[in-house]
Short mmCIF file of C-alpha atoms in Angstrom, two decimals:
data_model
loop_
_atom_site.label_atom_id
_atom_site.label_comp_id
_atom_site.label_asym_id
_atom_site.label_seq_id
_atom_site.Cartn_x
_atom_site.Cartn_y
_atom_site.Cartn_z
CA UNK A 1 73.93 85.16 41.21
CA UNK A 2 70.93 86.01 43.09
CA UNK A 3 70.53 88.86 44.35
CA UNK A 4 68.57 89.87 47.44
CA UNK A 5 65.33 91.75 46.82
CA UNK A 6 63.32 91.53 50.39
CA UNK A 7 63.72 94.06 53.11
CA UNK A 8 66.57 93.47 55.48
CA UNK A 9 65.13 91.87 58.78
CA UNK A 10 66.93 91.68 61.64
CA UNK A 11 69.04 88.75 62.26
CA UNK A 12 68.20 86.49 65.39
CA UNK A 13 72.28 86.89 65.97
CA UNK A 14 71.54 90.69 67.12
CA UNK A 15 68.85 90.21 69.19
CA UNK A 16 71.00 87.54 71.26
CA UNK A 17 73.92 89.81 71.52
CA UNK A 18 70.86 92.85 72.56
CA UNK A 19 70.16 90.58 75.71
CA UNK A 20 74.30 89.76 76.23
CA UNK A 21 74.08 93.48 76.51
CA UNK A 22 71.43 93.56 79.00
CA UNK A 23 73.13 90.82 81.09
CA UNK A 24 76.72 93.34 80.65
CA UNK A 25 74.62 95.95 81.86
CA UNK A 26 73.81 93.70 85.19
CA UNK A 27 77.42 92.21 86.07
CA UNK A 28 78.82 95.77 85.33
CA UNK A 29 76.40 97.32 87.67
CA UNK A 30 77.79 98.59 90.92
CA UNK A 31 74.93 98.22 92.99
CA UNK A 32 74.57 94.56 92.66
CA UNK A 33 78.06 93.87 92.60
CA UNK A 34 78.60 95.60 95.92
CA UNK A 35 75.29 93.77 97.10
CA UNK A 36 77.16 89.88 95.60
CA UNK A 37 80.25 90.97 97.96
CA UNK A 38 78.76 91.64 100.92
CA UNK A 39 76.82 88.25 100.42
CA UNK A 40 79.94 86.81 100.48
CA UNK A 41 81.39 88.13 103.40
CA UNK A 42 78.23 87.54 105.22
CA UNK A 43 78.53 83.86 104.56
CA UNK A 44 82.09 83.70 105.26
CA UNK A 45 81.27 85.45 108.55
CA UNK A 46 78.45 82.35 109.21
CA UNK A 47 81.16 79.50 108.05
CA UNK A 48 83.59 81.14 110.22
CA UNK A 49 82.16 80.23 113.05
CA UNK A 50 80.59 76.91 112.28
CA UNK A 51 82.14 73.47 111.88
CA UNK A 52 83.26 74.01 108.25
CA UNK A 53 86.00 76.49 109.35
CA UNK A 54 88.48 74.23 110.05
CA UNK A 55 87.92 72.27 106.42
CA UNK A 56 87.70 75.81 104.41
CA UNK A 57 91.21 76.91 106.41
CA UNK A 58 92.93 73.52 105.10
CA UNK A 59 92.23 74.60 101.68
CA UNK A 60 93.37 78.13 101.66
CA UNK A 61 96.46 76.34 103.02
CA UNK A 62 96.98 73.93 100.54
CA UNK A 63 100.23 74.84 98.37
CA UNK A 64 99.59 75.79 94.48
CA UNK A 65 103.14 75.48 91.90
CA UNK A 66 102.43 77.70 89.40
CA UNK A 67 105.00 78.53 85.93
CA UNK A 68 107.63 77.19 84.13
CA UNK A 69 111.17 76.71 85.33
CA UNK A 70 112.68 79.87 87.09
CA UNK A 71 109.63 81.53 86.56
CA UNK A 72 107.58 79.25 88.45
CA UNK A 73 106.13 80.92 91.57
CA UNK A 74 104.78 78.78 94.83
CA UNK A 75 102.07 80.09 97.19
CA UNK A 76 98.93 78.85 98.76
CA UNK A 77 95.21 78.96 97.67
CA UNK A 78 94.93 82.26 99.65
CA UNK A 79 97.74 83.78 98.54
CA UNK A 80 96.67 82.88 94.88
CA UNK A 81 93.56 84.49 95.78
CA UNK A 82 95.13 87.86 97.43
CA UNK A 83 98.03 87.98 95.02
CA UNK A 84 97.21 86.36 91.87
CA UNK A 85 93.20 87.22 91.15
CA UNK A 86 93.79 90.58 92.80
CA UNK A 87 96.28 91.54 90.32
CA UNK A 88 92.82 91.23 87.73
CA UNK A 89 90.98 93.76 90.21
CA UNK A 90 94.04 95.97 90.27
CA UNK A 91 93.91 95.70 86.24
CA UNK A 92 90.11 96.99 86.57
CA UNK A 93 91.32 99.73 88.50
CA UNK A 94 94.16 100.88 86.38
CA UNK A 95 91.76 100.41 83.79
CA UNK A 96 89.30 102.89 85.23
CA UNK A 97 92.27 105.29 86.09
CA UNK A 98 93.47 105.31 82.52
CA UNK A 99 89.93 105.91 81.34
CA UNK A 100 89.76 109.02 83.43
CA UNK A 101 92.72 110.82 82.98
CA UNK A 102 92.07 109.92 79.36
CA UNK A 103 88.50 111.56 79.12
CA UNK A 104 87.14 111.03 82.48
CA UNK A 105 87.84 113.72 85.09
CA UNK A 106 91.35 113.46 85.79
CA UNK A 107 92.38 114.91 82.14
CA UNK A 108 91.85 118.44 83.25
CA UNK A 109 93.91 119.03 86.18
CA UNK A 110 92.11 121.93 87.37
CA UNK A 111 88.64 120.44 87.66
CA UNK A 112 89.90 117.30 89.22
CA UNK A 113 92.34 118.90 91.69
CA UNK A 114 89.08 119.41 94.52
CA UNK A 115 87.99 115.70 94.50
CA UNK A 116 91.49 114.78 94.34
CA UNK A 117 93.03 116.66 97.00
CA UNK A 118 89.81 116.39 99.43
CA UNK A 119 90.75 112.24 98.74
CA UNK A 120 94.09 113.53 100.45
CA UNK A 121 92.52 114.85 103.14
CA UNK A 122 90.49 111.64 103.28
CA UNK A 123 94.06 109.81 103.52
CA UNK A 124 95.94 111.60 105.79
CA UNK A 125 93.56 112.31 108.88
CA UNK A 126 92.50 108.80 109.61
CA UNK A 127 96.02 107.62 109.55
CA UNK A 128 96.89 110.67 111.79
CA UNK A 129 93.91 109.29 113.73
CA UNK A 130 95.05 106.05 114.27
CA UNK A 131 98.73 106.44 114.75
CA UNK A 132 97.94 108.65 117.37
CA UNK A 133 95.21 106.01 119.40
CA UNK A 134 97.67 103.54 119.20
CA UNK A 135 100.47 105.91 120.20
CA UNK A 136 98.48 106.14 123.43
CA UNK A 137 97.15 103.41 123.99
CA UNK A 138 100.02 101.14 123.28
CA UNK A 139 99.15 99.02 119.92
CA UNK A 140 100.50 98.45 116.09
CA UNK A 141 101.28 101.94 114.45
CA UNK A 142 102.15 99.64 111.29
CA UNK A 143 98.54 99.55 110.44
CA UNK A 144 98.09 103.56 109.85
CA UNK A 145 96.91 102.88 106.45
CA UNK A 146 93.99 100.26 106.97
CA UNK A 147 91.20 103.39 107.75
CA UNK A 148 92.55 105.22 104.48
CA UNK A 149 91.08 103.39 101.61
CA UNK A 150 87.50 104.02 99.79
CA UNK A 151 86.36 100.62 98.49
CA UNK A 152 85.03 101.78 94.72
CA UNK A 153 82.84 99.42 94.26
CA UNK A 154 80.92 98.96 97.74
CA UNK A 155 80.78 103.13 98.10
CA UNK A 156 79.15 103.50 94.69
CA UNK A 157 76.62 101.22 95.45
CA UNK A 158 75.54 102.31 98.08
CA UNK A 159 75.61 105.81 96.99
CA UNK A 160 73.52 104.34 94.05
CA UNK A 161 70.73 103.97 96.37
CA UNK A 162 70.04 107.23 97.24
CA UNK A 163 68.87 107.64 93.74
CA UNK A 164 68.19 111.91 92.71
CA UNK A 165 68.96 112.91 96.18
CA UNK A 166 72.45 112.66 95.05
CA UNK A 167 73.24 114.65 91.55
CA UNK A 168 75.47 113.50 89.21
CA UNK A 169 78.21 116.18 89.50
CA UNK A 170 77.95 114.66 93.12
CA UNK A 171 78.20 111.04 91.59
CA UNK A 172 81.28 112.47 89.07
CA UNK A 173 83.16 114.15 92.78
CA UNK A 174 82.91 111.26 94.24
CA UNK A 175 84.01 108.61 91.73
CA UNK A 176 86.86 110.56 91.27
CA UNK A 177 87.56 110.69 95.05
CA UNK A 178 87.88 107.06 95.12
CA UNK A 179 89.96 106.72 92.21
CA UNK A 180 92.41 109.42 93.59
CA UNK A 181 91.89 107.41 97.14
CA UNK A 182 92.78 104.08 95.47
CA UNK A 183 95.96 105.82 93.33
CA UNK A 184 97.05 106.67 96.84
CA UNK A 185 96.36 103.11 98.49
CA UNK A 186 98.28 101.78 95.71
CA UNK A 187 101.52 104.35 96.41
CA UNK A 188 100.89 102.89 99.80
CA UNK A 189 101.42 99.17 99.37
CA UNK A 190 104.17 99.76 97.12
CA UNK A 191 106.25 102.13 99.43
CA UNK A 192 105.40 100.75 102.60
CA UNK A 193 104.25 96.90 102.71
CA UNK A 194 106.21 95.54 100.18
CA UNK A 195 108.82 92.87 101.19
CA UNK A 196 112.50 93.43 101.03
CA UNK A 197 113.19 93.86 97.56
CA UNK A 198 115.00 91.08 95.71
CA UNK A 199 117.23 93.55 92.96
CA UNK A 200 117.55 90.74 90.43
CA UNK A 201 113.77 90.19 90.74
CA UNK A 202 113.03 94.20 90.10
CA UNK A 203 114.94 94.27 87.26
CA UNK A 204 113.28 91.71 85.77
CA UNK A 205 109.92 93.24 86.46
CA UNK A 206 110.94 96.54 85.06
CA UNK A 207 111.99 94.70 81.81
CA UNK A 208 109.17 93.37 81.48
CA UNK A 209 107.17 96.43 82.38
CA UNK A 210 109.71 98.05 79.79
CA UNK A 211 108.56 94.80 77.06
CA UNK A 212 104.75 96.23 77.79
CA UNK A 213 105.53 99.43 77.08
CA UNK A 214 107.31 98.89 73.69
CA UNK A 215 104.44 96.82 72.79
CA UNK A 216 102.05 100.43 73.23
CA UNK A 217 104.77 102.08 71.18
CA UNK A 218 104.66 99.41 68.25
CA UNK A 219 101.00 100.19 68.23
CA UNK A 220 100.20 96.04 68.68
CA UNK A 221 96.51 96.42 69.28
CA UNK A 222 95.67 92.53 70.06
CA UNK A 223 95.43 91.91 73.84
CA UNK A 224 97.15 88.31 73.70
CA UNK A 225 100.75 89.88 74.08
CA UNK A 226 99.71 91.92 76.59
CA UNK A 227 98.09 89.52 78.32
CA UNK A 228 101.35 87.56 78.16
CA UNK A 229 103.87 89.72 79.43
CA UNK A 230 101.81 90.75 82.01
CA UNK A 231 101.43 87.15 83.63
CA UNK A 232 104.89 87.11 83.04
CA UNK A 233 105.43 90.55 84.78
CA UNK A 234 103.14 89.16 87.81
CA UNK A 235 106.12 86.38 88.55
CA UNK A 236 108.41 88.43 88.60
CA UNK A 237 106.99 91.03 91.09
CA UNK A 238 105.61 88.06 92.82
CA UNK A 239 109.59 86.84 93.44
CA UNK A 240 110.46 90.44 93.70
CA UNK A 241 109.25 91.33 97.02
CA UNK A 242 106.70 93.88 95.50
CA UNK A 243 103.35 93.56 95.89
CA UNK A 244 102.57 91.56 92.86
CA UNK A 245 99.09 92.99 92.71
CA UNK A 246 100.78 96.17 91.19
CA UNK A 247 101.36 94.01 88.06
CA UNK A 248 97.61 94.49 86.83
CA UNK A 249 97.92 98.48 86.77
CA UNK A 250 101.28 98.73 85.35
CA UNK A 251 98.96 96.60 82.29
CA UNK A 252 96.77 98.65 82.13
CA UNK A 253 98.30 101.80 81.64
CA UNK A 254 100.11 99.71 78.92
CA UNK A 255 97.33 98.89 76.92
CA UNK A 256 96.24 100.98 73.77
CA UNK A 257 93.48 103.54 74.30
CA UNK A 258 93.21 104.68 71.02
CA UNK A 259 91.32 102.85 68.10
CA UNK A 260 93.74 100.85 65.43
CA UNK A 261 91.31 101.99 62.85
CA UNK A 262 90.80 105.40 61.24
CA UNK A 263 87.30 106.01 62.18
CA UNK A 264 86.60 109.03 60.46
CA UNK A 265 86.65 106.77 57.05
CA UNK A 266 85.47 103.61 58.32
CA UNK A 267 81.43 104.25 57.34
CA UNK A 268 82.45 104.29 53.77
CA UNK A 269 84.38 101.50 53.84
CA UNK A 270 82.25 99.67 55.62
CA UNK A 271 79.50 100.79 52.93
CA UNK A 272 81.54 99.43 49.97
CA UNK A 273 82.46 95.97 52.26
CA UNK A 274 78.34 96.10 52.42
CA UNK A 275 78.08 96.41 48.09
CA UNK A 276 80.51 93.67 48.13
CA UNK A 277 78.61 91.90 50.43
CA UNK A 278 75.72 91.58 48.71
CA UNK A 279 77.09 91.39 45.23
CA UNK A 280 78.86 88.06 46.72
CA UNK A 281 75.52 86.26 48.53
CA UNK A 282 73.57 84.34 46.46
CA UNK A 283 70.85 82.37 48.39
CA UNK A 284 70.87 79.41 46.00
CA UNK A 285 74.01 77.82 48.17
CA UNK A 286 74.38 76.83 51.46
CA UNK A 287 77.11 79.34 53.23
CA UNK A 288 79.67 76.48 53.71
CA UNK A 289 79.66 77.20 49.44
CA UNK A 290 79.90 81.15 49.53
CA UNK A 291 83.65 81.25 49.76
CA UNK A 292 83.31 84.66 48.50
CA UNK A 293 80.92 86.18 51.14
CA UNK A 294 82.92 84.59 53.90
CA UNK A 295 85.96 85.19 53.64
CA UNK A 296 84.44 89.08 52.77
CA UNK A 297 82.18 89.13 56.04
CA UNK A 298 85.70 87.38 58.11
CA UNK A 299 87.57 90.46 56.80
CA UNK A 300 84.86 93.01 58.20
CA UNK A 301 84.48 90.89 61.67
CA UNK A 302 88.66 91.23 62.02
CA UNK A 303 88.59 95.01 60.74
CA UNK A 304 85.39 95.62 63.62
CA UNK A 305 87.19 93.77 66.24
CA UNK A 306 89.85 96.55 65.90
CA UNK A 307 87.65 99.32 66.12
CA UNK A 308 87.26 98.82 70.19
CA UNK A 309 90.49 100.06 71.53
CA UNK A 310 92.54 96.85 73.81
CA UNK A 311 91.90 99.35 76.92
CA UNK A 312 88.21 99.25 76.46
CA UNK A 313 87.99 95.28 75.28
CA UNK A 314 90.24 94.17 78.38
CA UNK A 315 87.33 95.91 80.35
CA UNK A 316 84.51 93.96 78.92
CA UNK A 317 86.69 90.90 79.29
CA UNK A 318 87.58 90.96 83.04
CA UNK A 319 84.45 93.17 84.73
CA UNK A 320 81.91 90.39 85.21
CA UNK A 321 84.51 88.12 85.92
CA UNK A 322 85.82 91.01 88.70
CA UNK A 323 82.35 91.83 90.15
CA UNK A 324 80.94 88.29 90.52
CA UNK A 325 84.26 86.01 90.99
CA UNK A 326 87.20 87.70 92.07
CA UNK A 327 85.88 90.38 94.96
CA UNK A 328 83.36 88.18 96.16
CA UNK A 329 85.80 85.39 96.15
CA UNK A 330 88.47 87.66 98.35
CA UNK A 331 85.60 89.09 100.35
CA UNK A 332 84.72 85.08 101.35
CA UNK A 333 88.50 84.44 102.10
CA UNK A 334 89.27 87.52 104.00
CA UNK A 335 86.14 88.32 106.02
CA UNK A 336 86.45 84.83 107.60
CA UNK A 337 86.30 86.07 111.02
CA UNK A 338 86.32 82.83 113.74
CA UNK A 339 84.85 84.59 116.76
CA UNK A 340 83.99 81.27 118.74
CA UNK A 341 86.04 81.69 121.88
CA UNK A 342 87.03 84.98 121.12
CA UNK A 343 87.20 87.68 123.69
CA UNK A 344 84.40 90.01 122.45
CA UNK A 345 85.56 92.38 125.46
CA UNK A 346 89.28 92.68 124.41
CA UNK A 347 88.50 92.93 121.16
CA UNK A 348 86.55 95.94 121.56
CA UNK A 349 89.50 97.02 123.95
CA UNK A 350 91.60 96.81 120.99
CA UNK A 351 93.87 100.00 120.15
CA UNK A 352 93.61 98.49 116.59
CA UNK A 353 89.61 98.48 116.51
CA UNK A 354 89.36 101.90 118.23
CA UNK A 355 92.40 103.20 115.43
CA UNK A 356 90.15 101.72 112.64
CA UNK A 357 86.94 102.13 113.23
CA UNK A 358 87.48 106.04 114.37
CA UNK A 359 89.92 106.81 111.59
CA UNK A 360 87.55 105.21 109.04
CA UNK A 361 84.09 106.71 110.61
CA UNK A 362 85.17 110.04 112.07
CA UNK A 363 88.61 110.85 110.39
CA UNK A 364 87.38 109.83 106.47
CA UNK A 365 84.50 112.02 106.56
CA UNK A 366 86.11 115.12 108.46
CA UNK A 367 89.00 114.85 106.73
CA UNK A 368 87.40 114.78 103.15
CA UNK A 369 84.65 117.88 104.09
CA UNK A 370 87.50 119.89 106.29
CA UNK A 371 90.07 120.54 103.07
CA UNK A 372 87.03 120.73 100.65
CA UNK A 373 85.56 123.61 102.79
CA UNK A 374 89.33 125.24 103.09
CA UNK A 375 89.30 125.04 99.31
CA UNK A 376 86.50 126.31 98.79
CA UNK A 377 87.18 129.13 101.55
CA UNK A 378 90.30 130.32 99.96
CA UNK A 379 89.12 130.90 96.34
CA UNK A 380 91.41 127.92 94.66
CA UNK A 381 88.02 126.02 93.74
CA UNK A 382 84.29 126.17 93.25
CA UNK A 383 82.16 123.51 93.85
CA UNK A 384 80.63 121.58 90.59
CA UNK A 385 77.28 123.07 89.48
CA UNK A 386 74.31 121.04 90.85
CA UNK A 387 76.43 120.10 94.33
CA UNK A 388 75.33 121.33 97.86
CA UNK A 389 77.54 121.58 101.09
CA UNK A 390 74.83 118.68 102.22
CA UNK A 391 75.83 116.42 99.27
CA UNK A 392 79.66 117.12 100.04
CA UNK A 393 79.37 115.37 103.64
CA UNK A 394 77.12 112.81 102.36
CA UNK A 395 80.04 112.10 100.12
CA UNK A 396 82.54 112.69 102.88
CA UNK A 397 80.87 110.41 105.56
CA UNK A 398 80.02 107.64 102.24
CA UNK A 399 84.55 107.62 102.10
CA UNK A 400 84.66 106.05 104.92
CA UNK A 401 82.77 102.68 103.21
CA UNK A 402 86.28 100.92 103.36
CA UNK A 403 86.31 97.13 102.27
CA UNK A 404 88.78 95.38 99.23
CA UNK A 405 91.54 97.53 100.04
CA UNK A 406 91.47 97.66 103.72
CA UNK A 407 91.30 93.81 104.05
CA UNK A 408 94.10 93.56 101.44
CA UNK A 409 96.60 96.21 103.68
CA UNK A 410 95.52 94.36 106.50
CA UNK A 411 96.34 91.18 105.59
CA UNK A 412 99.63 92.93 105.09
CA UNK A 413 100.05 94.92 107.72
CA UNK A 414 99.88 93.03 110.87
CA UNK A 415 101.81 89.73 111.90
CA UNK A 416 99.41 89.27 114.65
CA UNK A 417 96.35 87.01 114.43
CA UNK A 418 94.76 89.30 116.64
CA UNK A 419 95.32 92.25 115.78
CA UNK A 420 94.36 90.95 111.74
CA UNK A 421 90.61 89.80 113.61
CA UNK A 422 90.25 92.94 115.47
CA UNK A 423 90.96 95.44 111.86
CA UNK A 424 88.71 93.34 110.39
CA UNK A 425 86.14 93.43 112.47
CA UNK A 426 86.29 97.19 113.14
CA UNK A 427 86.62 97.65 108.86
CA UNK A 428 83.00 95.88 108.85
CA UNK A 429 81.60 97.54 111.36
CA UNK A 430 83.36 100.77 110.07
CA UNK A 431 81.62 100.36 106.31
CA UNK A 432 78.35 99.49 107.90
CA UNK A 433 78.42 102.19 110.33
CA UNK A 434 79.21 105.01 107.53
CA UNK A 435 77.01 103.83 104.73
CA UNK A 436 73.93 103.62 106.89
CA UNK A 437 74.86 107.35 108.62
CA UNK A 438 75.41 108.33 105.05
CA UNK A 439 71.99 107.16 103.66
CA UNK A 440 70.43 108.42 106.84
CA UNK A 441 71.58 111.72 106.87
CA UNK A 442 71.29 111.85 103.03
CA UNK A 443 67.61 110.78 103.67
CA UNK A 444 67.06 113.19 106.46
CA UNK A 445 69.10 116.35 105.34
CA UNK A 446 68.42 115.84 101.74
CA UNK A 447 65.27 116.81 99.85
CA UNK A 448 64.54 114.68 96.72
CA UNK A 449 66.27 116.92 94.39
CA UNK A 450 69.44 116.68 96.23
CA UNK A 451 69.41 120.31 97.66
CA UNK A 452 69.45 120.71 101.45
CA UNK A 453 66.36 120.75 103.26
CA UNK A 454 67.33 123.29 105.89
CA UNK A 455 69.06 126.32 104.37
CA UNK A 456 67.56 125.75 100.59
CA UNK A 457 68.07 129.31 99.30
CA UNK A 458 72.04 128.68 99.78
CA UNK A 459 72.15 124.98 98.22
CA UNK A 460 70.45 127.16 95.33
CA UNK A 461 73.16 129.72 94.86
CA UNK A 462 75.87 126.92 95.72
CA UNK A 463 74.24 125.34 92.52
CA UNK A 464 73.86 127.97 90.79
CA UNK A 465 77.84 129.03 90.24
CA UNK A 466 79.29 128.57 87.05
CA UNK A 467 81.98 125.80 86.99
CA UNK A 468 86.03 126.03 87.12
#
């Protein structure tokens, strides 16, 4: 054997998995994934309303036959789109709700409970606001929960923007606001837009959901199986009149968070696998000949492969793919608003756009700031260190950026063509509208620390309290 006596260099292998890492770094970053959607709903807006409508609506209409035997599920292009590669964004968002009430925010119920109850607030006043305009004014009251949703994604880039202005106790409030807003949305869909449920259907789903979960208990770390039940789980809510987007978080809270390898121990083993390693090479072969050092280094690859928990790799897998293909893919098929011939007048007559548009720009914001100040008021919590009363309706007018969700419960909430066109226009306007008040007052009221610039003394002793 020959052994190695030069000083380890780095392998060109690393520094092409350094720039994969860059690139992850890109398709995982909000900013630009919030920017890629609103591309695409710009353009669909533009095709909309040009001669290609009519050829882009005969494909979201053509009929898709997809599974095997009773399991086989038939929908359209658009449905595949709303349903199907939803379900993936709904796994991206059970995965981010796991990861928080794992070791994110939501694991200590006290500090969370603010954020989380001010998204309540953030819930329940626009869809007071909007029953009530359409109460008196004669439209839908079925569509009550179109203004309630934060869209993640869209609200967290924009917030991005605003760079120090906003601090990162700010940035930690108001992630966890939209992840309490979106737990909510979810409850939503399933209690109150869901089709009449087929019983046979739901108990097949809950088997399934039940298969998933004995997986988690048998400690089966490889994400193939999950994978696999979970398409399977998808049919079934598909047929079972529940939204079959639910599928994707009822995976991910399924999947393993914890490591299947005792970390604690791994550096020495991996320090003996290293001896071996190198006891095994000899540079007198070609590799195809080291037996010995392959079948050694295969060992260590399957071994590090386990060290990433199935929660975390299923992340990795499906962001990109989430950020760049399915949103702005469902942005594109939803924000196709034909407006030729349309009657701008009634539409801004609409009970549904007044409903939407105030409950998402007015009630959001008050709603989120009025029980966060009542909170705060009666003693039960303190805001986090390093946030001002200016950064909490920054973050409070910022809720009412309402996109993915909104489109999705409106596409399920009215029967009406018109009534669908006129949410949809009044959820654009509504997440322009709040995201450019929000960086304008955050620009205007904010200094570039993020403290108030009227009334700085008191944004310092707000900042200044000790935590809960």
């Amino acid at each position: 054997m020959t052994r190695r006596t030069s000083i380890y260099r780095e392998p060109a292998v690393v520094r092409r998995l350094e720039r994969r890492g860059a690139l992850h770094k890109i398709t995982g970053n909000s900013t630009v994934a919030a920017a890629v959607m609103v591309a695409a709903a710009l353009l669909a807006l533009v095709v909309a309303n040009t001669p290609l409508f009519e050829g882009i609506e005969y494909l979201l209409a053509l009929p898709l036959e997809v599974g095997v035997g009773r399991l086989s599920v038939s929908l359209t292009v658009e449905q595949f789109v709303n349903d199907f590669l939803m379900a993936i964004f709904f796994l991206l968002v059970g995965i981010e709700l796991k990861y928080e009430m794992t070791v994110g925010q939501l694991r200590r119920p006290r500090q969370a409970m603010l954020p989380m109850l001010a998204a309540v607030g953030g819930v329940c006043l626009p869809a007071l606001i909007y029953v009530t305009l359409n109460l008196v004014e004669g439209g839908p009251v079925g569509g009550w929960a179109v203004p309630i949703a934060t869209d993640i994604a869209f609200a967290l880039g924009v917030v991005s923007l605003l760079g120090d202005r906003i601090s990162p106790a700010t940035k930690v409030f108001f992630q966890t606001l939209a992840i309490a807003d979106d737990i909510l949305a979810i409850v939503v869909i399933a209690l109150f837009y869901g089709q009449v449920p087929n019983l046979a259907w739901c108990a097949a789903s809950l088997a399934f959901a039940g298969v998933l979960a004995l997986l988690n208990r048998a400690r089966v770390y490889s994400v193939g199986p999950y994978a696999a039940v979970g398409l399977i789980l998808w049919a079934c809510m598909f047929n079972s009149g529940i939204h079959a987007t639910l599928a994707g978080v009822i995976l991910a809270f399924a999947l393993p968070s914890r490591s299947d390898v005792r970390l604690s121990e791994l550096g020495d083993w991996l320090e003996h696998r290293a001896h071996d390693l190198d006891d095994s090479y000899d540079d007198e072969h070609h590799i195809l000949g080291q037996h010995d050092f392959t079948e050694g280094a295969w060992r260590v690859e399957r071994v590090m492969h386990h060290v990433t928990p199935p929660l975390q790799r299923t992340e990795r897998y499906v962001t990109a793919f989430v950020n760049f293909g399915v949103l702005p893919l469902f942005a594109f098929v939803n924000a196709e608003l034909h407006l030729v011939g349309e009657n701008f007048g009634a539409l801004l007559a609409s009970p549904v756009t007044h409903g939407v548009y105030l409950g998402a720009v007015l009630g959001k914001p008050l709603g989120i700031i009025l029980v966060t100040y009542l909170l705060v008021r009666l003693g039960f919590a303190r805001l986090p260190r390093g946030m001002g009363w200016g950064q909490v309706i920054t973050v409070g007018i910022m809720g009412g950026v309402g996109f993915t969700m909104s489109i999705l419960i409106t596409g399920l909430a009215f029967a009406s063509p018109d009534d669908m066109v006129a949410a949809k226009c009044a959820i654009l306007l509504a997440s322009v509208s709040s995201a450019l008040l929000g960086l304008l007052f955050a620009r205007v009221m904010l200094g570039p620390d993020g403290r108030r610039r009227a009334g700085g003394p008191q944004a310092k002793r707000t900042a200044s309290r000790p935590r809960t």
